[in-house]
Coordinates of C-alpha atoms and ligand atoms in Angstrom, one line a residue:
M131 CA 123.8 77.6 97.9
S132 CA 122.9 79.6 100.9
R133 CA 126.5 80.9 101.3
T134 CA 126.6 82.0 97.8
M135 CA 123.2 83.9 97.9
L136 CA 124.2 86.5 100.4
S137 CA 128.0 86.3 99.9
K138 CA 128.0 89.7 98.0
F139 CA 127.8 91.3 101.5
N140 CA 130.9 89.5 102.5
G141 CA 133.4 90.7 100.0
P142 CA 136.0 93.3 100.9
H143 CA 134.5 96.3 102.7
P144 CA 135.7 99.0 105.0
P145 CA 136.9 97.6 108.3
A146 CA 134.6 97.7 111.5
P147 CA 133.8 99.7 113.4
L148 CA 131.4 101.2 110.9
P149 CA 130.4 103.9 110.5
D150 CA 132.9 106.2 112.3
R151 CA 132.3 106.8 115.9
Q152 CA 131.0 110.2 116.7
A153 CA 133.6 112.4 118.3
G154 CA 132.9 112.7 122.0
S155 CA 130.4 109.8 122.1
P156 CA 130.6 107.5 125.1
K157 CA 132.8 104.5 124.7
G158 CA 131.1 101.7 122.7
E159 CA 128.4 104.0 121.3
G160 CA 128.5 104.7 117.5
E161 CA 126.5 106.5 115.0
K162 CA 123.2 104.7 114.4
I163 CA 122.2 103.1 111.2
V164 CA 118.5 103.1 110.5
A165 CA 116.4 101.1 108.0
C166 CA 112.6 101.3 107.6
W167 CA 110.4 99.1 105.4
R168 CA 106.7 98.5 105.0
S169 CA 106.0 95.0 104.0
P170 CA 102.6 93.3 103.2
S171 CA 101.0 90.2 104.3
N172 CA 100.0 87.5 101.7
I173 CA 97.3 85.0 101.3
A174 CA 98.1 81.5 100.1
L175 CA 95.9 80.0 97.4
V176 CA 97.9 76.7 97.3
K177 CA 98.9 76.2 100.9
Y178 CA 102.4 75.6 102.4
W179 CA 101.8 72.9 105.1
G180 CA 104.7 70.9 106.4
K181 CA 108.4 71.5 106.2
K182 CA 111.8 69.8 105.9
E183 CA 115.0 70.7 107.7
G184 CA 116.3 74.0 106.8
Q185 CA 112.9 75.7 106.6
L186 CA 112.2 74.1 103.3
P187 CA 108.7 73.4 102.3
L188 CA 107.2 70.0 101.8
N189 CA 105.3 71.3 98.8
P190 CA 105.2 74.3 96.6
S191 CA 102.7 77.1 97.4
I192 CA 101.4 80.2 95.6
S193 CA 100.1 83.3 97.2
M194 CA 98.6 86.7 96.4
T195 CA 100.4 89.7 98.1
L196 CA 98.0 92.0 100.0
D197 CA 98.1 95.7 100.2
Q198 CA 96.2 97.1 103.2
S199 CA 97.5 94.4 105.7
Y200 CA 101.1 95.3 106.3
T201 CA 103.7 95.9 108.9
V202 CA 106.0 98.9 109.1
T203 CA 109.3 98.1 110.8
R204 CA 112.1 100.4 111.8
V205 CA 115.4 99.0 112.8
E206 CA 118.1 101.0 114.5
T207 CA 121.6 99.7 115.1
E208 CA 124.1 100.5 117.8
L209 CA 127.7 99.6 117.5
A210 CA 128.5 96.9 120.0
P211 CA 131.2 94.5 118.8
E212 CA 130.9 92.1 121.7
S213 CA 127.1 91.7 121.2
C214 CA 127.3 89.1 118.3
G215 CA 124.0 90.5 116.8
R216 CA 121.4 90.7 119.4
I217 CA 117.9 92.3 119.5
I218 CA 117.8 94.8 122.4
S219 CA 114.0 95.3 122.2
V220 CA 110.9 95.2 120.0
N221 CA 108.7 98.2 120.7
G222 CA 110.6 98.7 123.9
D223 CA 109.9 95.2 125.1
I224 CA 112.2 92.2 125.0
Q225 CA 109.3 89.9 125.8
H226 CA 107.5 90.9 122.6
P227 CA 105.9 87.9 120.9
F228 CA 107.9 88.5 117.7
V229 CA 111.3 88.3 119.4
P230 CA 111.8 84.5 119.1
K231 CA 111.2 84.5 115.3
M232 CA 113.2 87.6 114.8
E233 CA 116.1 86.2 116.8
T234 CA 116.0 83.0 114.8
L235 CA 116.3 85.0 111.6
L236 CA 119.0 87.3 113.0
K237 CA 121.2 84.5 114.4
W238 CA 121.0 82.8 111.0
L239 CA 121.8 86.0 109.1
V240 CA 124.8 86.8 111.4
Q241 CA 126.3 83.5 110.2
E242 CA 125.7 84.5 106.6
I243 CA 126.7 88.1 106.9
P244 CA 129.1 88.3 109.9
V245 CA 129.4 92.0 109.9
L246 CA 125.9 92.2 111.3
G247 CA 127.3 90.6 114.4
N248 CA 128.9 94.0 115.2
F249 CA 125.6 95.5 116.2
T250 CA 122.7 95.4 118.5
F251 CA 119.2 96.1 117.1
R252 CA 116.4 98.2 118.4
V253 CA 113.2 97.4 116.5
E254 CA 110.0 99.4 116.3
T255 CA 107.1 97.7 114.5
S256 CA 103.5 98.2 113.9
N257 CA 100.7 96.5 111.9
S258 CA 98.1 98.3 109.8
F259 CA 95.6 95.8 111.1
P260 CA 94.5 95.8 114.8
H261 CA 96.5 93.6 117.2
S262 CA 95.2 90.2 118.2
T263 CA 92.8 90.0 115.3
G264 CA 94.0 86.5 114.5
I265 CA 95.5 87.5 111.2
A266 CA 98.9 86.0 110.7
S267 CA 101.2 88.9 111.0
S268 CA 104.4 86.9 110.8
A269 CA 104.6 87.1 106.9
S270 CA 104.5 90.9 106.9
G271 CA 106.5 91.3 110.2
I272 CA 109.3 88.9 109.3
S273 CA 109.6 90.1 105.7
A274 CA 109.8 93.8 107.0
F275 CA 112.5 92.8 109.5
A276 CA 114.5 90.9 106.9
L277 CA 114.4 93.9 104.5
C278 CA 115.6 96.1 107.3
L279 CA 118.5 93.8 108.2
L280 CA 119.7 93.4 104.6
N281 CA 119.4 97.1 104.1
I282 CA 121.6 97.7 107.1
A283 CA 124.1 95.1 105.8
G284 CA 124.2 97.0 102.5
K285 CA 124.8 100.3 104.3
V286 CA 127.5 98.9 106.4
T287 CA 129.3 97.1 103.6
K288 CA 128.5 99.9 101.1
K289 CA 127.3 97.3 98.6
K290 CA 124.7 98.4 96.0
I291 CA 122.6 95.4 95.2
P292 CA 120.0 95.6 92.2
L293 CA 116.5 95.7 93.6
M294 CA 115.3 92.4 92.2
E295 CA 118.4 90.6 93.6
F296 CA 117.9 92.4 96.9
L297 CA 114.3 91.3 97.2
T298 CA 115.2 87.8 96.4
M299 CA 117.9 87.9 99.1
A300 CA 115.2 89.2 101.5
S301 CA 112.9 86.4 100.5
F302 CA 115.6 83.9 101.1
A303 CA 116.3 85.4 104.6
S304 CA 112.6 85.8 105.5
R305 CA 112.1 82.1 105.1
M306 CA 114.3 81.4 108.1
G307 CA 111.9 83.4 110.3
S308 CA 108.6 82.3 108.8
G309 CA 108.1 80.3 105.6
S310 CA 105.1 82.2 104.3
A311 CA 107.0 85.5 104.9
C312 CA 109.3 84.7 102.0
R313 CA 106.3 85.2 99.6
S314 CA 105.8 88.7 100.9
L315 CA 108.7 90.3 99.0
F316 CA 107.0 90.7 95.6
G317 CA 103.8 92.3 94.5
G318 CA 101.0 90.3 92.7
Y319 CA 101.4 86.5 92.8
T320 CA 104.4 84.6 94.2
V321 CA 105.4 81.0 94.1
W322 CA 107.7 79.3 96.8
G323 CA 108.9 75.8 96.4
K324 CA 110.4 74.0 93.4
T325 CA 107.9 72.9 90.9
P326 CA 108.3 71.9 87.3
C327 CA 105.5 74.3 86.1
V328 CA 107.5 77.3 87.2
P329 CA 111.0 77.6 85.7
G330 CA 113.4 79.2 88.2
S331 CA 111.2 78.2 91.2
S332 CA 113.1 77.2 94.4
D333 CA 112.6 75.8 97.8
L334 CA 115.0 78.5 99.1
F335 CA 113.2 81.6 98.1
A336 CA 110.0 82.8 96.4
I337 CA 109.7 84.2 92.9
P338 CA 107.1 86.5 91.4
V339 CA 104.8 85.0 88.7
T340 CA 102.5 88.0 88.1
D341 CA 103.6 88.2 84.5
R342 CA 101.8 84.8 83.9
V343 CA 98.6 86.1 85.5
H344 CA 95.6 87.4 83.4
P345 CA 95.0 91.1 83.9
S346 CA 91.5 90.5 85.2
L347 CA 93.0 88.6 88.2
R348 CA 95.8 91.0 89.0
T349 CA 93.2 93.3 90.7
L350 CA 91.5 90.6 92.9
H351 CA 89.9 91.8 96.2
D352 CA 90.1 90.1 99.5
A353 CA 87.7 91.0 102.3
I354 CA 89.1 89.4 105.4
L355 CA 86.0 88.4 107.5
M356 CA 87.1 88.3 111.2
V357 CA 85.1 85.5 112.8
S358 CA 87.3 85.4 115.9
S359 CA 90.2 87.5 117.1
T360 CA 91.3 84.9 119.7
P361 CA 94.9 84.1 119.2
K362 CA 95.6 81.0 117.1
S363 CA 95.2 77.7 119.1
L364 CA 97.7 76.1 116.6
P365 CA 100.8 78.2 116.1
S366 CA 101.9 77.3 112.5
S367 CA 105.4 76.3 113.7
Q368 CA 103.6 73.5 115.7
G369 CA 101.2 72.9 112.8
H370 CA 103.9 72.1 110.3
T371 CA 105.2 69.3 112.5
L372 CA 101.9 67.6 112.3
M373 CA 102.7 66.6 108.8
V374 CA 105.9 64.7 109.8
N375 CA 104.0 61.4 110.6
H376 CA 100.7 62.2 108.9
P377 CA 99.5 59.2 106.8
F378 CA 98.3 61.5 104.0
T379 CA 101.7 63.4 103.6
P380 CA 102.8 61.7 100.4
A381 CA 99.4 62.2 98.8
R382 CA 99.3 65.8 99.9
I383 CA 102.7 66.6 98.4
R384 CA 101.4 65.2 95.0
Q385 CA 98.1 67.0 95.3
A386 CA 99.7 70.4 96.1
G387 CA 102.0 70.1 93.1
N388 CA 99.0 69.4 90.9
N389 CA 96.8 72.0 92.4
L390 CA 99.6 74.6 91.9
S391 CA 100.0 73.7 88.2
E392 CA 96.2 73.8 87.6
L393 CA 95.7 77.0 89.6
L394 CA 98.5 78.7 87.7
K395 CA 96.8 77.7 84.5
A396 CA 93.5 79.2 85.8
L397 CA 95.3 82.4 86.7
T398 CA 96.9 82.6 83.3
M399 CA 93.6 82.0 81.4
G400 CA 91.7 84.4 83.7
D401 CA 89.4 81.5 84.6
F402 CA 87.8 82.7 87.7
D403 CA 85.5 79.7 88.2
R404 CA 88.4 77.2 88.0
L405 CA 90.4 79.4 90.3
A406 CA 87.6 79.5 92.8
E407 CA 87.2 75.7 92.7
L408 CA 90.9 75.1 93.3
A409 CA 91.4 77.6 96.0
E410 CA 88.5 76.3 98.0
Y411 CA 89.7 72.8 97.5
E412 CA 93.0 73.9 99.0
A413 CA 91.4 75.6 101.9
M414 CA 89.3 72.6 102.8
T415 CA 92.3 70.3 102.4
L416 CA 94.4 72.3 104.8
H417 CA 91.7 72.1 107.4
A418 CA 91.1 68.4 106.7
L419 CA 94.8 67.7 107.2
I420 CA 94.7 69.5 110.5
M421 CA 91.6 67.6 111.6
S422 CA 93.0 64.3 110.6
S423 CA 96.4 64.8 112.3
Q424 CA 97.3 63.0 115.6
G425 CA 95.4 64.9 118.3
G426 CA 93.4 66.6 115.5
M427 CA 92.0 70.0 115.9
I428 CA 89.0 72.0 114.6
L429 CA 90.2 75.6 113.8
M430 CA 86.9 76.6 112.2
E431 CA 84.2 78.2 114.4
P432 CA 80.5 77.8 113.7
N433 CA 80.4 81.2 111.9
T434 CA 83.3 80.1 109.7
I435 CA 81.1 77.3 108.4
Q436 CA 78.1 79.6 108.0
I437 CA 80.1 82.0 106.0
V438 CA 81.6 79.3 103.8
K439 CA 78.2 77.9 103.0
K440 CA 76.8 81.4 102.2
I441 CA 79.7 82.0 99.9
Q442 CA 79.3 78.8 98.1
A443 CA 75.5 79.3 97.7
V444 CA 75.8 82.8 96.3
R445 CA 78.4 81.6 93.8
Q446 CA 75.9 78.9 92.7
R447 CA 73.5 81.9 92.1
G448 CA 76.1 83.5 89.8
L449 CA 78.1 85.8 92.0
A450 CA 81.9 85.8 91.3
V451 CA 83.3 85.0 94.8
F452 CA 85.3 82.3 96.5
F453 CA 86.9 81.8 99.9
T454 CA 90.1 80.6 101.3
L455 CA 91.2 80.0 104.9
D456 CA 94.5 80.1 106.8
A457 CA 95.1 77.8 109.8
G458 CA 92.4 79.6 111.8
P459 CA 88.7 80.6 111.7
N460 CA 88.8 83.8 109.7
V461 CA 87.6 83.7 106.1
H462 CA 89.2 85.4 103.2
L463 CA 86.5 86.3 100.6
L464 CA 88.0 86.9 97.1
Y465 CA 86.3 88.6 94.2
P466 CA 87.2 90.5 91.1
E467 CA 87.3 94.3 90.8
S468 CA 84.2 94.1 88.6
A469 CA 82.1 92.7 91.5
V470 CA 83.1 95.1 94.2
S471 CA 79.8 96.9 94.5
V472 CA 77.5 93.7 94.4
V473 CA 79.8 91.8 96.8
G474 CA 79.7 94.8 99.2
T475 CA 76.0 94.4 99.4
F476 CA 76.2 90.6 99.9
I477 CA 78.8 91.2 102.7
R478 CA 76.6 93.8 104.5
E479 CA 73.4 91.8 104.1
E480 CA 74.6 88.3 104.8
L481 CA 78.1 88.1 106.3
L482 CA 78.7 91.2 108.5
S483 CA 76.5 89.8 111.3
L484 CA 78.7 86.6 111.4
C485 CA 81.8 88.6 112.0
E486 CA 83.2 89.4 115.5
N487 CA 82.0 93.0 116.3
G488 CA 81.3 93.3 112.5
S489 CA 85.1 93.3 111.8
I490 CA 86.2 93.1 108.2
I491 CA 89.5 94.2 106.5
Y492 CA 89.0 95.2 102.9
D493 CA 92.1 94.4 101.1
Y494 CA 93.3 93.7 97.5
C495 CA 96.2 92.5 95.5
G496 CA 99.2 94.7 96.2
T497 CA 102.4 95.8 94.8
G498 CA 104.9 94.6 97.4
P499 CA 107.2 96.1 100.0
I500 CA 108.0 99.8 100.2
Q501 CA 111.1 101.4 101.7
N502 CA 110.6 104.4 103.9
K503 CA 113.6 106.5 102.8
T504 CA 112.7 109.6 104.7
E505 CA 113.0 107.7 107.9
T506 CA 116.5 106.6 107.1
Q507 CA 118.0 109.8 105.8
Ligands
LIG890 O1 104.8 80.7 107.5 P1 104.2 79.9 108.6 O2 105.2 79.1 109.2 O3 103.5 80.9 109.5 O4 103.1 79.0 107.9 C1 102.0 79.4 107.2 C2 101.1 78.3 106.9 C3 99.8 78.7 106.3 O5 99.5 80.1 106.5 C4 98.7 77.8 106.9 C5 99.7 78.5 104.7 C6 100.5 79.4 103.8 O6 101.0 78.9 102.9 O7 100.6 80.6 104.1

């Protein structure tokens, strides 16, 4: 299956070196090919936790694509046939923390699209959100990188791939760098992992499901409450392995499938209360699984718990809000467009003081990646 998905790039195409070397350029130096993409982060409402060989998820997940939390990545190639597809630098630094995940993705992609092995890659990348805020930047960073690499593959092979197919290929490729990144390729809501309630769903790539979502939930807001900017004590690559011998794994797989089916129903019906109940259940379950793993860890901080309690209390009093958590202490506060003003007051009066340096990122449901064409022309 993996071979067939990207095989379009491997048909007959003009022979390397590509493109033509510039007259007079030093030996081995060719014209540069540039690709630049902006790709958003996403927040899972049903969590992906635990994986099988081949970067396949133990359970299906669903996420909402964000808008304001994104990565802009520009990749520039140099012709270097002996290089076998190597990253020269990320922001001028070969020690950049993203290099290992990017290398994993690139190595795998070179096997799938061998023509990429003719180049070295210089990467410039920046996040819209401040560095070291504890927000998972791998979803936006890896998806932006995958888009750039496939864009370059398209330019080299002169293959024009229809947009939806291109984004699905990018989802398929992103998965190899970071599982959750494969959900960042489409706007609105996205499902990754085979599940009977979503025809066409796959463990290999994510698919958009926004057309099944009630209009009132397509404009959901997400205020990311920064409790701590300390880098994660449990990197997710390590976190997923905790599920290998976890005694609750079979139950978790069943539970996630049921939660996804129920949550999708709530999204379709526009049932905010049911959505809130299921998303919080998922967030609590993720942390319960982490705490009940061998050598269990507490990733919430005291202020995380305070915020969660305040959100649940204010919902009891009728405010349309709910929370979700990633594998870390920061809280995502979700609310509908209609509640923006009143939730703003709630945040300022009750939550702001619990955030590190009053740090909050105001985000909302976004439309997916954008190509920066001016950069590449
Ligand atoms: O994509 P990874 O390997 O960083 O794992 C992400 C795991 C969670 O963020 C905890 C859940 C999810 O589905 O995004």
